[in-house]
Short mmCIF file of C-alpha atoms in Angstrom, two decimals:
data_model
loop_
_atom_site.label_atom_id
_atom_site.label_comp_id
_atom_site.label_asym_id
_atom_site.label_seq_id
_atom_site.Cartn_x
_atom_site.Cartn_y
_atom_site.Cartn_z
CA ALA A 1 105.99 92.33 165.01
CA GLN A 2 108.29 94.86 163.46
CA SER A 3 111.46 95.68 165.36
CA VAL A 4 114.81 97.40 164.97
CA SER A 5 118.05 96.18 166.51
CA GLN A 6 121.19 98.17 167.04
CA HIS A 7 123.82 95.82 168.44
CA ASN A 8 126.53 98.39 169.10
CA HIS A 9 125.48 100.19 172.26
CA HIS A 10 128.65 102.18 172.79
CA VAL A 11 131.40 102.81 170.25
CA ILE A 12 134.65 104.62 170.99
CA LEU A 13 136.87 105.78 168.14
CA SER A 14 139.80 108.06 167.50
CA GLU A 15 139.49 110.85 164.98
CA ALA A 16 139.99 109.75 161.36
CA ALA A 17 138.93 106.18 162.12
CA SER A 18 136.25 104.62 159.96
CA LEU A 19 132.79 104.06 161.38
CA GLU A 20 130.15 101.44 160.79
CA LEU A 21 127.08 101.21 163.03
CA GLY A 22 124.87 98.19 162.63
CA CYS A 23 121.11 98.29 162.19
CA ASN A 24 118.93 95.27 161.52
CA TYR A 25 115.19 95.23 161.22
CA SER A 26 112.45 92.67 161.10
CA TYR A 27 109.64 93.39 158.69
CA GLY A 28 108.59 91.48 155.63
CA GLY A 29 107.11 94.27 153.56
CA THR A 30 108.30 97.43 151.88
CA VAL A 31 110.36 99.46 154.30
CA ASN A 32 111.25 103.06 154.82
CA LEU A 33 114.35 103.43 156.99
CA PHE A 34 115.96 106.35 158.75
CA TRP A 35 119.03 107.26 160.73
CA TYR A 36 118.66 110.05 163.25
CA VAL A 37 121.41 111.69 165.29
CA GLN A 38 121.17 113.39 168.67
CA TYR A 39 124.13 115.62 169.50
CA PRO A 40 124.66 116.41 173.20
CA GLY A 41 121.99 118.83 174.36
CA GLN A 42 120.28 119.00 170.99
CA HIS A 43 117.15 117.59 169.42
CA LEU A 44 117.06 114.60 167.11
CA GLN A 45 118.03 115.42 163.55
CA LEU A 46 117.57 113.39 160.42
CA LEU A 47 120.86 112.09 159.02
CA LEU A 48 119.51 110.21 156.05
CA LYS A 49 116.55 108.20 154.83
CA TYR A 50 115.82 105.34 152.47
CA PHE A 51 112.48 104.94 150.73
CA SER A 52 113.26 103.23 147.46
CA GLY A 53 115.74 103.24 144.59
CA ASP A 54 119.49 103.28 145.07
CA PRO A 55 120.25 101.19 148.18
CA LEU A 56 123.28 103.35 148.96
CA VAL A 57 121.97 106.51 150.56
CA LYS A 58 124.05 109.58 151.25
CA GLY A 59 123.18 111.89 154.10
CA ILE A 60 124.50 114.99 155.78
CA LYS A 61 128.00 115.44 157.22
CA GLY A 62 129.57 112.71 155.10
CA PHE A 63 127.42 109.85 156.41
CA GLU A 64 126.01 107.13 154.20
CA ALA A 65 124.01 103.98 154.73
CA GLU A 66 123.46 100.89 152.66
CA PHE A 67 120.15 99.07 152.52
CA ILE A 68 120.71 95.33 152.05
CA LYS A 69 117.33 93.70 151.72
CA SER A 70 118.63 90.13 151.89
CA LYS A 71 120.28 90.85 155.24
CA PHE A 72 117.51 93.09 156.61
CA SER A 73 120.21 95.63 157.36
CA PHE A 74 120.69 99.36 157.04
CA ASN A 75 124.16 100.04 158.41
CA LEU A 76 125.48 103.56 158.84
CA ARG A 77 128.99 104.38 157.68
CA LYS A 78 131.46 107.23 157.62
CA PRO A 79 135.00 106.80 156.25
CA SER A 80 136.68 109.23 158.67
CA VAL A 81 135.01 110.42 161.88
CA GLN A 82 135.57 113.72 163.60
CA TRP A 83 135.33 114.74 167.24
CA SER A 84 132.15 116.61 166.35
CA ASP A 85 130.49 113.31 165.40
CA THR A 86 130.23 112.45 169.10
CA ALA A 87 126.52 111.82 169.55
CA GLU A 88 123.86 109.17 169.90
CA TYR A 89 122.65 107.55 166.70
CA PHE A 90 119.25 105.97 166.21
CA CYS A 91 118.06 103.72 163.42
CA ALA A 92 114.31 103.74 162.76
CA LEU A 93 111.81 101.80 160.67
CA ASP A 94 108.72 103.49 159.30
CA ASN A 95 105.75 101.31 160.16
CA THR A 96 103.21 103.11 157.93
CA ASP A 97 101.93 105.55 160.54
CA LYS A 98 104.66 105.51 163.19
CA LEU A 99 108.39 105.05 163.62
CA ILE A 100 109.96 102.12 165.42
CA PHE A 101 113.32 103.07 166.88
CA GLY A 102 116.32 101.00 167.81
CA THR A 103 117.85 101.43 171.25
CA GLY A 104 120.54 103.76 169.95
CA THR A 105 124.33 103.70 169.69
CA ARG A 106 126.41 106.13 171.64
CA LEU A 107 129.48 107.21 169.66
CA GLN A 108 132.42 108.87 171.36
CA VAL A 109 135.22 110.23 169.20
CA PHE A 110 138.49 111.23 170.82
CA PRO A 111 140.91 113.69 169.24
CA ASP B 1 111.24 129.76 161.59
CA GLY B 2 109.05 126.71 161.40
CA GLY B 3 109.52 124.09 164.03
CA ILE B 4 108.34 122.25 167.09
CA THR B 5 108.30 123.92 170.49
CA GLN B 6 108.22 121.89 173.65
CA SER B 7 107.77 123.49 177.02
CA PRO B 8 108.93 123.55 179.68
CA LYS B 9 112.47 122.32 179.13
CA TYR B 10 112.65 120.97 182.68
CA LEU B 11 109.70 119.93 184.83
CA PHE B 12 109.47 118.64 188.36
CA ARG B 13 106.55 116.71 189.69
CA LYS B 14 105.55 115.71 193.17
CA GLU B 15 104.29 112.25 193.84
CA GLY B 16 100.58 111.95 193.03
CA GLN B 17 100.46 114.98 190.76
CA ASN B 18 99.42 115.15 187.14
CA VAL B 19 101.58 117.31 184.90
CA THR B 20 101.07 118.43 181.31
CA LEU B 21 103.84 118.80 178.75
CA SER B 22 103.24 121.19 175.91
CA CYS B 23 104.02 120.56 172.25
CA GLU B 24 103.26 123.10 169.54
CA GLN B 25 104.21 123.00 165.87
CA ASN B 26 103.89 125.62 163.17
CA LEU B 27 104.86 123.31 160.32
CA ASN B 28 101.24 122.63 159.37
CA HIS B 29 101.92 118.94 159.91
CA ASP B 30 99.02 116.52 160.19
CA ALA B 31 100.62 113.89 162.38
CA MET B 32 102.12 114.36 165.85
CA TYR B 33 103.84 111.96 168.21
CA TRP B 34 105.04 111.65 171.79
CA TYR B 35 108.05 109.54 172.69
CA ARG B 36 109.75 108.71 175.93
CA GLN B 37 113.55 108.37 175.91
CA ASP B 38 115.32 106.39 178.63
CA PRO B 39 119.02 105.53 178.70
CA GLY B 40 119.69 102.29 176.83
CA GLN B 41 116.10 101.94 175.66
CA GLY B 42 115.96 104.30 172.73
CA LEU B 43 112.70 106.06 171.95
CA ARG B 44 109.42 104.44 172.83
CA LEU B 45 106.13 105.67 171.42
CA ILE B 46 103.55 106.83 173.95
CA TYR B 47 100.74 108.26 171.80
CA TYR B 48 100.32 109.53 168.28
CA SER B 49 97.75 111.47 166.34
CA GLN B 50 97.29 111.44 162.60
CA ILE B 51 94.57 114.05 162.49
CA VAL B 52 92.79 116.54 164.71
CA ASN B 53 90.42 115.02 167.28
CA ASP B 54 91.92 111.57 166.80
CA PHE B 55 94.78 109.79 168.51
CA GLN B 56 96.03 106.25 169.10
CA LYS B 57 97.95 104.54 171.87
CA GLY B 58 101.56 103.70 171.26
CA ASP B 59 103.61 101.00 172.95
CA ILE B 60 103.69 102.51 176.46
CA ALA B 61 100.48 104.54 176.80
CA GLU B 62 99.59 103.45 180.34
CA GLY B 63 99.67 106.36 182.77
CA TYR B 64 99.56 108.98 180.01
CA SER B 65 96.81 110.90 178.23
CA VAL B 66 96.72 113.26 175.26
CA SER B 67 94.37 115.52 173.36
CA ARG B 68 94.41 116.90 169.83
CA GLU B 69 91.90 119.71 169.71
CA LYS B 70 93.99 121.81 167.34
CA LYS B 71 96.24 120.79 164.48
CA GLU B 72 99.24 122.62 165.91
CA SER B 73 98.98 121.37 169.50
CA PHE B 74 99.39 117.92 171.06
CA PRO B 75 99.76 118.17 174.86
CA LEU B 76 100.77 115.14 176.91
CA THR B 77 99.56 114.64 180.48
CA VAL B 78 101.61 112.42 182.74
CA THR B 79 99.18 111.17 185.33
CA SER B 80 99.77 109.91 188.83
CA ALA B 81 99.12 106.42 187.46
CA GLN B 82 102.47 106.51 185.67
CA LYS B 83 104.72 104.84 188.22
CA ASN B 84 108.06 105.72 186.70
CA PRO B 85 107.62 109.08 184.98
CA THR B 86 111.20 110.33 185.27
CA ALA B 87 112.41 110.48 181.67
CA PHE B 88 113.11 112.68 178.69
CA TYR B 89 109.99 113.30 176.60
CA LEU B 90 110.20 114.09 172.91
CA CYS B 91 107.45 115.41 170.68
CA ALA B 92 107.58 114.98 166.92
CA SER B 93 105.49 115.84 163.91
CA ARG B 94 105.26 114.71 160.34
CA GLN B 95 103.62 116.26 157.32
CA ASP B 96 101.42 113.24 156.78
CA SER B 97 101.36 109.60 157.68
CA GLY B 98 100.25 106.37 156.18
CA PRO B 99 101.81 103.78 153.90
CA TYR B 100 102.60 106.17 151.06
CA SER B 101 104.17 108.91 153.08
CA ASN B 102 107.85 109.56 152.46
CA GLN B 103 108.24 112.31 154.99
CA PRO B 104 110.55 112.08 158.00
CA GLN B 105 109.54 113.10 161.49
CA HIS B 106 110.74 116.39 162.93
CA PHE B 107 111.54 116.55 166.63
CA GLY B 108 111.31 119.15 169.37
CA ASP B 109 114.06 119.81 171.92
CA GLY B 110 112.38 117.70 174.59
CA THR B 111 111.20 118.07 178.17
CA ARG B 112 113.04 116.45 181.04
CA LEU B 113 110.65 115.37 183.77
CA SER B 114 111.87 114.56 187.26
CA ILE B 115 110.07 113.45 190.40
CA LEU B 116 110.64 115.34 193.64
#
């Protein structure tokens, strides 16, 4: 069965620190992968998506993710976080007609 | 503006009551979804519908029911059979679905359901 794992449940960083959130998936076929973000009190928003082509995907607000097929990973990165990046981040796998979400990573950034 | 509207934002239910959560979209999307969000468990799929008058169970459908009589509407009923209904419920839609779709899902603002 397809699944998505996010091993970092809670990450605490200072502003300007670099960020990498892990996402691993289990699925043997062609994958479409997403990162969504949920800011406090707001709805889920799409950060970035990978369907095919360049494995390094750039999203909004300076985020990027790298699809590494051999490692079944799609880690999210940002070189320098800001206080406004405090949110919950979800990795998701597109299983043809539905999304499978990871359990989420709560990021807290302190000034 | 196009988007997904969920109502109400907060909902309280007494034990033994059924309650219905509304989800409306004006994006002309074919597919609609209901998720339940609990702390530490991410989003879990309750039901989804790829087309009008058709819907499928997700991973945690027990105690829930849905209908899809109109393209723009996908209401979710939380029945008294759902033993732990307190949660945050998210509705989403997507332009189309299937193996060749490259469209992301769009989400509503959610409904927080609590038991009195």
